[in-house]
C-alpha positions as a Markdown table, in Angstrom:
| # | Residue | x | y | z |
|---|---|---|---|---|
| 1 | Met | 0.0 | 0.0 | 0.0 |
| 2 | Ile | 1.2 | 3.5 | -0.8 |
| 3 | Phe | 0.2 | 6.3 | 1.6 |
| 4 | Leu | 0.0 | 9.8 | 0.1 |
| 5 | Phe | -0.7 | 12.9 | 2.2 |
| 6 | Gly | -0.4 | 16.6 | 1.8 |
| 7 | Pro | -2.3 | 19.9 | 1.9 |
| 8 | Leu | -5.8 | 20.3 | 0.4 |
| 9 | Tyr | -5.7 | 20.7 | -3.4 |
| 10 | Ser | -2.1 | 19.7 | -3.6 |
| 11 | Gly | -2.5 | 17.2 | -6.4 |
| 12 | Lys | -2.7 | 14.0 | -4.4 |
| 13 | Lys | -5.3 | 12.2 | -6.6 |
| 14 | Glu | -3.5 | 13.2 | -9.8 |
| 15 | Ala | -0.2 | 11.9 | -8.3 |
| 16 | Ala | -1.9 | 8.6 | -7.4 |
| 17 | Met | -3.3 | 8.2 | -11.0 |
| 18 | Lys | 0.2 | 8.7 | -12.4 |
| 19 | Leu | 1.7 | 6.2 | -9.9 |
| 20 | Leu | -0.9 | 3.6 | -10.7 |
| 21 | Gly | -1.1 | 4.4 | -14.4 |
| 22 | Cys | -4.9 | 4.7 | -14.3 |
| 23 | Asp | -7.7 | 7.2 | -14.9 |
| 24 | Ala | -10.1 | 8.6 | -12.4 |
| 25 | Ser | -12.7 | 5.9 | -12.8 |
| 26 | Glu | -10.1 | 3.2 | -12.1 |
| 27 | Leu | -8.7 | 5.2 | -9.2 |
| 28 | Ala | -12.1 | 5.0 | -7.5 |
| 29 | His | -11.6 | 1.2 | -7.2 |
| 30 | Arg | -7.9 | 1.2 | -6.3 |
| 31 | Ala | -7.6 | 4.1 | -3.9 |
| 32 | Val | -9.4 | 5.7 | -1.0 |
| 33 | Trp | -9.1 | 9.4 | 0.0 |
| 34 | Asp | -10.1 | 11.8 | 2.7 |
| 35 | Val | -9.3 | 9.2 | 5.2 |
| 36 | Gln | -8.7 | 11.9 | 7.8 |
| 37 | Asp | -12.5 | 12.2 | 8.0 |
| 38 | Leu | -12.8 | 8.5 | 9.0 |
| 39 | Ala | -10.4 | 8.8 | 11.9 |
| 40 | Ala | -12.7 | 10.9 | 14.2 |
| 41 | Lys | -15.6 | 8.4 | 13.7 |
| 42 | Ser | -13.4 | 5.3 | 14.4 |
| 43 | Gly | -13.1 | 3.9 | 17.8 |
| 44 | Asp | -10.4 | 1.5 | 16.7 |
| 45 | Leu | -7.7 | 3.1 | 14.5 |
| 46 | Pro | -5.6 | 0.0 | 14.1 |
| 47 | Ser | -8.6 | -1.9 | 12.6 |
| 48 | Leu | -9.3 | 1.1 | 10.4 |
| 49 | Val | -5.7 | 1.0 | 9.1 |
| 50 | Glu | -6.0 | -2.7 | 8.2 |
| 51 | Glu | -9.3 | -2.0 | 6.4 |
| 52 | Leu | -7.7 | 0.9 | 4.5 |
| 53 | Ala | -4.5 | -1.1 | 3.7 |
| 54 | Arg | -6.6 | -3.3 | 1.3 |
| 55 | Tyr | -6.4 | -0.4 | -1.2 |
| 56 | Asp | -3.4 | 0.2 | -3.5 |
| 57 | Val | -3.2 | 3.9 | -2.4 |
| 58 | Val | -4.5 | 5.6 | 0.7 |
| 59 | Ile | -4.8 | 9.4 | 0.5 |
| 60 | Ala | -5.1 | 11.8 | 3.5 |
| 61 | Thr | -5.3 | 15.6 | 3.6 |
| 62 | Glu | -3.0 | 17.1 | 6.1 |
| 63 | Val | -5.1 | 18.8 | 8.8 |
| 64 | Gly | -2.5 | 19.3 | 11.6 |
| 65 | Ser | -0.8 | 22.3 | 10.3 |
| 66 | Gly | -2.4 | 25.6 | 11.2 |
| 67 | Val | -4.5 | 27.2 | 13.8 |
| 68 | Val | -5.6 | 24.8 | 16.6 |
| 69 | Pro | -9.4 | 24.7 | 16.8 |
| 70 | Val | -11.1 | 26.1 | 19.9 |
| 71 | Asp | -13.7 | 23.4 | 19.8 |
| 72 | Ala | -12.7 | 20.3 | 21.8 |
| 73 | Glu | -14.4 | 17.9 | 19.3 |
| 74 | Glu | -12.5 | 19.5 | 16.4 |
| 75 | Arg | -9.2 | 19.2 | 18.3 |
| 76 | Ala | -10.0 | 15.5 | 19.0 |
| 77 | Ala | -10.7 | 14.9 | 15.3 |
| 78 | Arg | -7.4 | 16.4 | 14.4 |
| 79 | Glu | -5.6 | 14.3 | 17.0 |
| 80 | Ala | -7.3 | 11.2 | 15.6 |
| 81 | Ala | -6.3 | 12.1 | 12.0 |
| 82 | Gly | -2.7 | 12.6 | 13.1 |
| 83 | Arg | -2.6 | 9.3 | 14.9 |
| 84 | Leu | -4.2 | 7.6 | 11.9 |
| 85 | Asn | -1.5 | 9.1 | 9.6 |
| 86 | Cys | 1.2 | 7.7 | 11.8 |
| 87 | Leu | -0.3 | 4.2 | 11.8 |
| 88 | Leu | -0.8 | 4.3 | 8.0 |
| 89 | Ala | 2.8 | 5.5 | 7.5 |
| 90 | Arg | 4.1 | 2.6 | 9.6 |
| 91 | Arg | 1.9 | 0.1 | 7.7 |
| 92 | Ala | 2.6 | 1.4 | 4.2 |
| 93 | Asp | 5.2 | 0.1 | 1.9 |
| 94 | Ala | 5.8 | 3.6 | 0.6 |
| 95 | Val | 4.9 | 7.0 | 2.0 |
| 96 | Ala | 5.0 | 10.3 | 0.1 |
| 97 | Arg | 4.0 | 13.9 | 0.9 |
| 98 | Val | 2.5 | 15.5 | -2.2 |
| 99 | Phe | 3.1 | 19.2 | -2.6 |
| 100 | Cys | 2.4 | 21.1 | -5.8 |
| 101 | Gly | 1.6 | 17.8 | -7.5 |
| 102 | Ile | 5.1 | 16.5 | -6.7 |
| 103 | Pro | 5.4 | 13.4 | -4.5 |
| 104 | Ile | 8.3 | 13.6 | -2.0 |
| 105 | Val | 9.2 | 10.1 | -0.9 |
| 106 | Leu | 9.6 | 9.7 | 2.9 |
| 107 | Lys | 9.6 | 5.9 | 3.0 |
| 108 | Gly | 10.2 | 3.1 | 0.5 |
| 109 | Glu | 10.1 | 3.5 | -3.3 |
| 110 | Leu | 7.2 | 4.6 | -5.5 |
| 111 | Pro | 6.5 | 2.5 | -8.6 |
């Protein structure tokens, strides 16, 4: 599994399509994105990671950089998203941060 993360609108899906050599319709079957939204709803992040690892590519939008929310629930959601990202990075064969459409490899090798 390849884990891609980065800021909103940074070209993560486009990078995934290039890495997999597929179009948007095929990407919908081989990848999952916006997984940071699943973290807050999950009571079991390790199980969520195993479920997500079935995909070829897992994509998360970075939510931890910026102003810390005042609302406790929003802070908890960010905390869960960060913890999920750490678990996904540990489980992944390759990890890349995508910035301006360019994947920057942090772990492993991209195809």
